[in-house]
Amino acid sequence: MSNLVESLRENAGKYPNNEAIVLGDDRLSYQQLWSSVSKLASFFADNGFKRGERVALLLDNSPEFVVAYYGVAAAGGAVVALNTAVKAMDLDSWIGHSGSTWVIANAQHSEFGKLAARQQAVKFVLFNASEKAEDDFLWEDVEAYTDSQPDVTIDGDDVAQIIYTSGTTGEPKGVTLTHHNLFTNFSSVLQYLDLDDSDSIVNVLPFYYSYGNSVLHTHMMVGGKVVLQNSLMYPHLVMQKITDEKVTGFSGVPSTFTLLLSRVKLDEVDLSSLKYVTQAGGAMSPSHIERFCDAVPNARFFVMYGQTEASARIAYLPPDELINKMGAVGIPVPGVKVEIRDDNGNPVENGLEGEICVFGENLMKGYWRNPEKTNEVLVDGWLKTGDLAHMDDDGYIFIHGRSSDIIKSGAHRISPKEIEEVIHELPEVEEVAVVGDPDEVLGELIRACIVVKPDMELEARVIKAHCHQRLAQYKIPKKIEFVKELPKTASGKIRRFLLVDN
Amino acid sequence: MSNQQKIKDYILENFLFSDDQSALKEDDSFMSKGIVDSTGMLEIIYFLEDEFGVQVAEDEMVPENLDSVNNLVAFLAKKQ
């Protein structure tokens, strides 16, 4: 069985002049990419790097991110790609929890200064920097190394990547994925997307989440091209990029497509190069799917479903069945089994609701250094997803909702508990519950319901300002509602679902 | 109140949750400073359309028009 590094090395030999990564005027061929990857691996080997060491990346989607990812893997290390939208406190917690010994960071990142002050023990490799501390290195130092690949053997069971899915106030959950997990799952994805080295994609998804991660590596595995467009703030420019680069693919979450449909006249943009479009990260409304498909009649539209704990993909809806099975997330991807089970772990009959449980070589090794949480979701080799669904007689999965409280807003999975704990830090707050209200653009919109202590006063702006200090922008509640009390069970647990605005 | 002040107050109140005028410079880039994300930009456009009665066309949604208080003020002056 191969792995991502081996696959990239082969493609650098087969397609040396194919473009691999494009960002603005920066165009990196497979040969150039592999050369930079080998230099970074040589750099690590020369600096006493040991197999299995973790390296955190604080880099936005960029050619440097891709070089760093593959360079760390080629050196025998595990990548911890940090969410670049969060605050230093979260970054600090994940670096500490993963035991990362190195951090490759963009020194211009807004939280970098705070992070560097907190992280004295790790060594930094700094991109976009002109100065450094004594024990640190500059990206330019790496480029001076030889591009002969160090002699490192990668086993399928070696940890390739740890993806953190929750913030600092809860227990850190680092999804630990092996080389074998990633390679088998991305191979499954390639089977149904049917990509080759002539394919290319405009990518707006962050690589630090599993969806963007799978988009990147599936294209690297076939010698395809990934054109980076790092912001959806200007949807028109994203569509223009598809036209200019004549790419064959585009991937998004429901809010991506809603933004495009609401702000771009798609019939006036030349999207004729698109052959495939993928959508994951939550349910997209059928009317939006139909409208987008009308705008790109030549493209196959794939609805997909997955979880970080399953490397990325669990199910996909074959485009030929899109109309017939509208509302379904499809059938299991090749090599993966899905059962819908009741609370006792027994499979339910077709048509009945239960929890989606998954079996396959794509399942994570566990949560990093957290056997307790691992045992809650990995039972007898099966992954309990927490998603509620039924399966029809043809084996198609229809999701009803989640059994846990996670809020899905845009591309993000957000724990309400984390936001509640931050709001609770304000002395005026007696009680707080955070919920996700249905929202056309974001999927769910964060609302905080707050009970203020008797004889105290609190303004919504003060709460938002406090959240702004402590939390990533996307976790700040859009709405603040002051209430007299929160609905509770007899045992005093907050009944969150009664607060959701349906 | 000038258009510049109205826009600055709106950004401060809705994205920085502050009334401290020094928290935002007129030429701060919303994108590179991480002040606004893609849905936030949509909110700014709705604000421009509601508050100033202009229509923002899709090809006008570019950083030169929208990425700072100064850019927004200049864009508005062209539209009004």
XYZ file of C-alpha atoms in Angstrom:
582
model
C 0.000 0.000 0.000
C 1.301 3.418 -0.970
C 0.961 6.665 0.974
C 0.545 10.368 0.202
C 4.290 11.077 0.161
C 5.075 8.167 -2.152
C 2.224 9.185 -4.412
C 3.515 12.775 -4.670
C 7.038 11.508 -5.402
C 5.696 9.337 -8.228
C 3.676 12.193 -9.679
C 6.697 14.506 -9.607
C 8.374 11.880 -11.827
C 5.370 11.261 -14.076
C 4.124 14.842 -14.422
C 7.115 17.069 -13.566
C 5.757 20.070 -15.426
C 2.114 19.765 -14.430
C 1.055 22.648 -12.215
C 0.304 21.430 -8.696
C -0.544 24.545 -6.667
C -1.479 28.018 -7.888
C -1.898 31.090 -5.701
C -2.131 34.395 -7.553
C 0.939 34.640 -9.777
C 2.721 31.923 -7.824
C 2.544 28.661 -9.830
C 4.267 25.595 -8.453
C 4.903 22.543 -10.679
C 5.061 18.995 -9.329
C 8.817 18.981 -9.818
C 9.213 22.263 -7.896
C 6.821 21.092 -5.186
C 8.695 17.822 -4.704
C 12.024 19.648 -4.619
C 10.773 21.967 -1.843
C 9.239 19.031 0.047
C 12.566 17.160 -0.084
C 14.442 20.232 1.145
C 12.164 20.533 4.169
C 12.498 16.807 4.924
C 16.305 17.132 4.657
C 16.192 20.158 6.944
C 14.331 18.180 9.595
C 16.641 15.169 9.237
C 19.637 17.467 9.690
C 18.144 19.018 12.816
C 17.683 15.838 14.807
C 14.034 15.214 13.876
C 12.726 11.861 15.051
C 10.074 9.735 13.390
C 6.642 10.368 14.915
C 7.392 13.905 16.099
C 4.485 16.284 15.670
C 4.798 19.504 13.723
C 2.099 22.158 13.984
C 1.353 24.332 10.960
C 0.056 27.868 11.441
C -0.327 28.590 7.739
C -3.262 29.653 5.598
C -3.898 27.757 2.364
C -0.732 28.473 0.389
C 2.052 26.725 -1.537
C 4.008 26.812 1.754
C 1.232 24.886 3.524
C 1.443 22.110 0.944
C 5.249 22.013 1.081
C 5.113 21.932 4.888
C 2.491 19.152 4.984
C 4.354 16.826 2.643
C 7.788 17.821 4.007
C 6.800 16.891 7.556
C 5.281 13.612 6.355
C 8.367 12.817 4.239
C 10.533 13.355 7.330
C 8.405 10.759 9.166
C 6.496 13.307 11.238
C 2.814 13.938 11.916
C 1.130 17.150 10.762
C -1.013 19.186 13.150
C -2.627 21.736 10.817
C -3.970 24.457 13.098
C -7.212 26.311 12.463
C -5.893 29.749 11.509
C -9.179 31.487 12.392
C -8.915 30.868 16.146
C -7.209 32.800 18.939
C -3.761 32.160 20.431
C -5.280 30.419 23.455
C -6.722 27.618 21.297
C -3.562 27.355 19.205
C -1.516 27.151 22.375
C -3.738 24.424 23.804
C -3.559 22.270 20.655
C 0.214 22.638 20.296
C 0.610 21.632 23.937
C -1.843 18.746 23.785
C -0.364 17.301 20.584
C 3.142 17.578 22.043
C 4.299 19.348 18.893
C 8.040 20.023 19.016
C 8.111 22.248 15.930
C 5.772 24.912 14.566
C 5.911 26.145 10.980
C 4.211 29.525 11.150
C 3.344 32.555 9.092
C 4.948 35.286 11.208
C 2.377 37.778 9.876
C -0.539 35.815 11.377
C -2.424 38.108 13.762
C -2.032 35.705 16.723
C 1.588 34.774 16.043
C 3.142 37.259 18.504
C 1.033 36.004 21.412
C 1.627 32.391 20.434
C 5.410 32.794 20.200
C 5.452 34.390 23.656
C 3.550 31.411 25.131
C 5.416 28.678 23.278
C 8.996 28.943 24.455
C 9.807 25.235 24.256
C 9.013 24.566 20.583
C 11.215 25.461 17.647
C 9.742 27.708 14.991
C 10.295 27.761 11.246
C 9.038 31.186 10.219
C 7.521 32.108 6.919
C 7.104 35.814 6.028
C 9.634 36.872 8.657
C 12.814 38.903 8.525
C 14.006 38.164 12.035
C 13.856 35.235 14.445
C 14.795 34.090 17.928
C 18.143 32.361 18.392
C 16.899 28.737 18.218
C 14.394 29.334 15.430
C 14.727 29.174 11.652
C 13.509 31.129 8.673
C 11.765 29.526 5.695
C 14.693 30.786 3.605
C 17.052 28.632 5.737
C 15.113 25.553 4.620
C 15.333 26.462 0.959
C 19.119 26.333 1.188
C 19.016 22.590 1.954
C 19.647 19.785 -0.543
C 16.599 18.356 -2.281
C 17.702 14.743 -1.931
C 15.002 12.994 0.069
C 16.155 11.586 3.420
C 15.938 7.830 3.895
C 12.737 7.539 5.919
C 10.346 4.598 5.709
C 6.699 5.393 6.266
C 4.441 2.642 7.635
C 0.715 2.663 7.005
C 0.096 2.676 10.761
C 2.249 5.761 11.344
C 0.300 8.829 12.386
C 0.114 11.188 9.403
C -2.059 13.901 10.854
C -3.904 15.095 13.939
C -6.929 17.331 13.347
C -8.295 19.192 16.381
C -12.059 19.532 16.322
C -12.813 21.349 19.550
C -11.577 24.344 21.407
C -9.749 25.004 24.581
C -12.513 25.110 27.181
C -13.577 21.543 26.518
C -11.174 18.646 26.390
C -9.090 18.909 23.204
C -10.196 16.290 20.680
C -7.401 15.535 18.243
C -8.594 13.173 15.516
C -5.569 10.953 14.874
C -5.323 9.680 11.309
C -2.727 7.279 9.951
C -1.178 7.249 6.494
C -3.277 4.184 5.739
C -6.500 5.942 6.861
C -5.916 8.896 4.579
C -4.641 7.016 1.567
C -7.461 4.459 1.536
C -10.161 7.090 2.029
C -8.823 9.435 -0.640
C -8.469 6.448 -3.005
C -12.176 5.705 -2.417
C -13.058 9.312 -3.201
C -11.022 9.144 -6.401
C -12.894 6.019 -7.463
C -16.213 7.817 -7.641
C -14.995 11.293 -8.639
C -12.913 9.649 -11.389
C -10.196 12.323 -11.501
C -6.934 12.280 -13.456
C -3.995 14.564 -14.106
C -6.018 16.768 -16.448
C -8.308 17.761 -13.575
C -8.042 20.957 -11.577
C -10.062 22.767 -8.933
C -10.592 26.227 -7.495
C -10.405 25.583 -3.768
C -12.030 27.865 -1.179
C -12.069 25.319 1.676
C -9.516 25.602 4.483
C -6.977 22.786 4.460
C -7.108 22.524 8.269
C -10.542 20.907 8.035
C -10.979 17.384 6.680
C -13.006 18.475 3.631
C -10.328 20.881 2.333
C -7.685 18.350 3.324
C -9.301 15.706 1.122
C -9.693 18.131 -1.805
C -5.981 18.946 -1.643
C -4.660 15.407 -1.393
C -7.012 13.779 -3.898
C -5.752 16.215 -6.521
C -2.114 15.687 -5.507
C -2.672 11.918 -5.816
C -3.617 12.168 -9.507
C -1.227 14.909 -10.636
C -4.036 17.481 -10.803
C -3.967 21.192 -10.069
C -5.315 23.066 -7.039
C -5.931 26.785 -7.570
C -6.172 28.545 -4.220
C -8.764 31.218 -3.645
C -8.608 31.915 0.036
C -11.618 34.073 0.584
C -15.248 33.913 -0.369
C -15.653 37.573 0.571
C -15.773 38.421 -3.114
C -17.786 35.583 -4.712
C -17.564 37.164 -8.139
C -13.760 36.809 -8.057
C -14.044 33.115 -7.164
C -16.247 32.478 -10.182
C -13.938 34.563 -12.365
C -11.059 32.346 -11.261
C -12.957 29.265 -12.474
C -13.347 30.931 -15.874
C -9.754 32.206 -16.097
C -8.109 28.962 -15.005
C -10.626 26.769 -16.879
C -10.723 24.415 -13.914
C -12.755 21.212 -14.015
C -13.904 21.141 -10.383
C -15.336 23.125 -7.509
C -16.149 22.098 -3.930
C -18.126 23.868 -1.240
C -20.264 23.658 1.861
C -23.915 24.762 1.670
C -23.100 28.350 2.668
C -20.565 28.564 -0.192
C -23.275 27.817 -2.726
C -25.810 30.090 -1.021
C -23.344 32.987 -1.190
C -22.665 32.332 -4.860
C -26.347 31.994 -5.710
C -27.260 35.165 -3.858
C -24.498 37.456 -5.120
C -23.408 36.187 -8.544
C -25.418 36.018 -11.772
C -24.219 32.528 -12.565
C -25.772 32.494 -16.033
C -23.494 35.396 -16.997
C -20.288 33.614 -15.923
C -18.534 31.078 -18.143
C -18.481 27.926 -15.998
C -18.410 25.551 -18.985
C -15.060 24.044 -17.921
C -16.596 22.552 -14.750
C -16.958 18.762 -14.892
C -17.614 18.045 -11.234
C -18.947 19.914 -8.219
C -18.924 18.483 -4.709
C -20.908 19.543 -1.655
C -20.446 18.346 1.915
C -20.496 19.844 5.419
C -24.218 19.713 6.121
C -27.535 19.621 4.310
C -27.985 21.893 1.299
C -31.525 22.807 0.345
C -32.827 20.932 -2.733
C -33.808 24.227 -4.370
C -30.228 25.495 -4.099
C -28.881 22.232 -5.522
C -31.272 22.524 -8.459
C -30.409 26.179 -9.084
C -26.689 25.500 -9.000
C -27.012 22.457 -11.265
C -28.990 24.569 -13.760
C -26.058 26.998 -13.895
C -23.531 24.222 -14.574
C -25.418 21.671 -16.697
C -22.211 19.939 -17.844
C -20.986 19.224 -14.319
C -21.732 16.135 -12.245
C -22.973 17.295 -8.817
C -21.899 15.096 -5.883
C -23.608 15.417 -2.514
C -21.281 13.889 0.075
C -21.285 13.091 3.761
C -18.431 12.493 6.133
C -16.750 13.119 9.421
C -13.211 14.036 10.379
C -13.131 10.836 12.462
C -13.589 8.885 9.206
C -10.677 10.702 7.476
C -13.236 12.617 5.472
C -15.739 10.658 3.445
C -18.374 8.154 4.553
C -21.031 8.404 1.825
C -21.715 10.016 -1.544
C -24.741 10.399 -3.763
C -23.999 9.281 -7.335
C -24.945 12.235 -9.602
C -27.262 10.018 -11.675
C -29.383 9.530 -8.555
C -29.396 13.193 -7.501
C -32.982 13.890 -8.557
C -34.343 10.441 -7.750
C -32.837 10.422 -4.236
C -32.927 14.151 -3.476
C -32.380 14.705 0.248
C -30.155 11.639 0.666
C -26.431 11.782 1.424
C -26.068 8.671 -0.664
C -24.482 5.269 -0.315
C -21.257 4.316 1.499
C -18.045 5.152 -0.369
C -16.102 2.132 -1.686
C -14.591 0.071 1.131
C -16.811 1.536 3.871
C -19.771 -0.119 5.608
C -22.632 1.829 7.176
C -25.316 0.553 9.552
C -28.150 2.462 11.171
C -28.349 1.308 14.785
C -30.602 1.793 17.791
C -29.503 2.921 21.265
C -28.477 -0.657 22.114
C -26.205 -0.906 19.093
C -28.503 -3.179 17.086
C -29.195 -2.467 13.398
C -32.686 -1.061 12.795
C -34.978 -1.958 9.900
C -34.882 0.113 6.734
C -36.932 3.265 7.093
C -36.497 3.531 10.859
C -34.384 6.168 12.572
C -31.134 5.290 14.286
C -27.542 6.420 14.613
C -25.178 6.212 11.624
C -22.398 3.769 12.511
C -19.422 3.275 10.227
C -16.813 0.573 9.649
C -13.790 0.796 7.375
C -10.100 1.416 6.988
C -10.769 5.155 6.976
C -11.604 5.259 10.702
C -9.237 7.228 12.916
C -6.891 5.528 15.320
C -8.618 7.503 18.065
C -8.530 10.917 19.716
C -4.942 11.824 20.509
C -4.097 10.981 24.119
C -7.769 10.709 25.042
C -8.758 7.027 25.403
C -11.944 7.919 27.274
C -13.400 10.019 24.442
C -12.092 7.485 21.915
C -13.966 4.653 23.627
C -17.176 6.680 23.525
C -17.179 6.804 19.710
C -15.124 3.780 18.597
C -16.934 0.633 19.738
C -15.896 -2.822 18.490
C -14.148 -1.213 15.538
C -17.229 0.815 14.508
C -17.508 4.614 14.616
C -20.609 6.056 16.272
C -21.120 9.300 14.336
C -23.798 10.897 16.515
C -25.816 11.573 13.347
C -29.404 10.327 13.216
C -30.686 8.902 9.945
C -32.657 6.197 8.182
C -31.701 4.005 5.253
C -34.147 3.278 2.432
C -34.593 -0.119 0.776
C -31.996 0.769 -1.868
C -29.358 1.458 0.793
C -29.479 5.268 0.556
C -28.909 7.213 3.758
C -31.157 10.132 4.742
C -29.929 12.238 7.662
C -32.475 13.638 10.134
C -30.255 15.484 12.575
C -27.625 15.091 15.202
C -27.877 13.413 18.578
C -25.223 15.756 19.969
C -25.389 19.529 20.409
C -22.735 20.496 17.833
C -23.680 23.597 15.832
C -22.808 23.599 12.129
C -22.358 27.163 10.923
C -20.761 27.717 7.526
C -17.917 25.203 7.243
C -17.438 25.072 11.015
C -18.469 22.577 13.696
C -18.892 24.504 16.904
C -19.387 23.263 20.440
C -22.055 25.388 22.180
C -20.402 24.496 25.483
C -17.241 26.337 24.542
C -19.162 29.555 23.837
C -21.263 29.124 26.986
C -18.157 28.797 29.135
C -16.684 31.973 27.672
C -19.916 33.931 28.264
C -20.084 32.520 31.782
C -16.809 34.275 32.552
C -18.771 37.536 32.745
C -19.737 38.111 36.402
C -23.223 39.363 35.484
C -24.225 36.053 33.856
C -26.371 33.703 35.924
C -27.015 31.115 33.211
C -26.428 30.775 29.510
C -27.403 28.373 26.739
C -26.114 28.595 23.189
C -28.099 27.137 20.289
C -28.022 27.075 16.492
C -31.094 28.511 14.759
C -31.778 27.430 11.162
C -30.309 29.956 8.737
C -30.500 30.085 4.967
C -26.896 31.182 4.423
C -24.935 29.672 7.291
C -26.966 26.511 7.884
C -27.156 27.421 11.547
C -26.861 30.798 13.219
C -25.472 31.022 16.735
C -27.796 32.502 19.377
C -26.974 32.891 23.059
C -29.833 32.888 25.563
C -28.734 34.582 28.751
C -30.168 34.939 32.235
C -28.643 37.960 33.982
C -28.117 37.857 37.755
C -30.750 39.711 39.812
C -30.056 43.445 40.209
C -27.341 43.354 37.576
C -27.294 44.739 34.047
C -25.581 43.510 30.933
C -25.534 44.811 27.359
C -25.427 42.555 24.310
C -22.446 44.481 22.998
C -20.432 43.756 26.144
C -21.078 40.045 25.681
C -20.101 40.135 22.024
C -16.996 42.185 22.813
C -15.964 39.619 25.417
C -16.509 36.772 22.933
C -14.497 38.722 20.364
C -11.568 38.832 22.795
C -11.706 35.126 23.531
C -13.170 33.325 20.513
C -12.700 33.034 16.761
C -14.934 35.393 14.761
C -17.153 32.541 13.514
C -17.968 31.475 17.097
C -19.326 34.871 18.205
C -23.112 34.641 18.653
C -24.947 36.605 15.974
C -27.896 37.040 18.297
C -28.036 37.649 22.036
C -31.335 37.084 23.771
C -31.976 37.959 27.400
C -34.424 35.576 29.057
C -35.861 35.186 32.552
C -35.089 31.488 32.792
C -33.922 28.516 30.726
C -36.052 25.406 30.162
C -34.653 22.464 32.139
C -35.239 18.798 32.797
C -36.199 17.572 36.263
C -32.546 16.923 36.962
C -31.668 20.503 36.037
C -30.116 19.885 32.604
C -30.847 22.618 30.067
C -33.244 21.459 27.335
C -31.478 23.111 24.466
C -33.825 21.867 21.756
C -36.702 23.849 23.294
C -34.721 27.030 22.708
C -34.045 26.460 19.012
C -36.046 28.823 16.834
C -37.852 26.604 14.352
C -22.883 62.489 10.551
C -20.556 61.884 7.590
C -20.728 58.711 5.528
C -17.256 57.856 6.758
C -18.324 58.075 10.400
C -21.535 56.114 9.784
C -19.593 53.295 8.087
C -16.859 53.259 10.688
C -19.384 53.135 13.541
C -21.211 50.277 11.806
C -18.022 48.218 11.416
C -16.941 48.952 14.988
C -20.318 48.049 16.439
C -20.987 44.926 14.357
C -17.582 43.371 13.811
C -15.300 44.693 16.545
C -18.051 45.159 19.165
C -16.485 48.369 20.369
C -17.063 52.123 20.438
C -13.354 52.806 20.697
C -12.608 54.791 17.535
C -8.917 53.867 17.728
C -9.756 50.147 17.318
C -10.176 50.623 13.555
C -8.159 52.738 11.152
C -9.883 54.068 8.049
C -7.484 52.220 5.753
C -7.369 48.907 7.692
C -8.001 46.017 5.272
C -11.032 44.016 6.451
C -9.657 40.895 4.801
C -6.019 40.902 5.895
C -6.871 42.061 9.434
C -9.475 39.294 9.718
C -12.168 41.807 10.697
C -14.820 40.514 8.304
C -15.491 37.086 6.788
C -17.520 36.156 3.711
C -20.917 36.354 5.400
C -19.828 39.552 7.152
C -19.163 41.071 3.739
C -22.698 40.160 2.762
C -23.936 42.001 5.864
C -21.906 45.089 4.869
C -23.478 45.031 1.426
C -26.972 44.798 2.910
C -26.034 47.711 5.185
C -24.896 49.828 2.213
C -28.052 48.977 0.291
C -30.387 49.689 3.218
C -28.656 52.705 4.727
C -27.591 54.541 1.578
C -30.107 53.259 -0.971
C -27.501 52.001 -3.446
C -27.458 48.718 -5.333
C -24.187 46.790 -5.276
C -23.703 44.867 -8.537
C -21.795 41.578 -8.477
C -18.835 42.937 -10.434
C -18.575 45.789 -7.934
C -17.889 43.276 -5.150
C -14.125 43.671 -5.302
C -11.593 44.663 -2.617
C -10.975 48.051 -4.283
C -14.568 49.010 -3.453
C -15.208 47.218 -0.177
C -12.086 46.250 1.758
C -11.704 49.239 4.112
C -13.673 52.172 5.477
C -11.924 54.474 2.989
C -12.651 52.147 0.060
C -16.317 51.969 1.061
C -16.567 55.759 1.340
C -14.995 56.267 -2.097
C -17.238 53.576 -3.613
C -20.313 55.187 -2.089
C -19.320 58.602 -3.435
C -19.160 57.101 -6.948
C -22.554 55.433 -6.561
C -24.509 58.308 -5.034
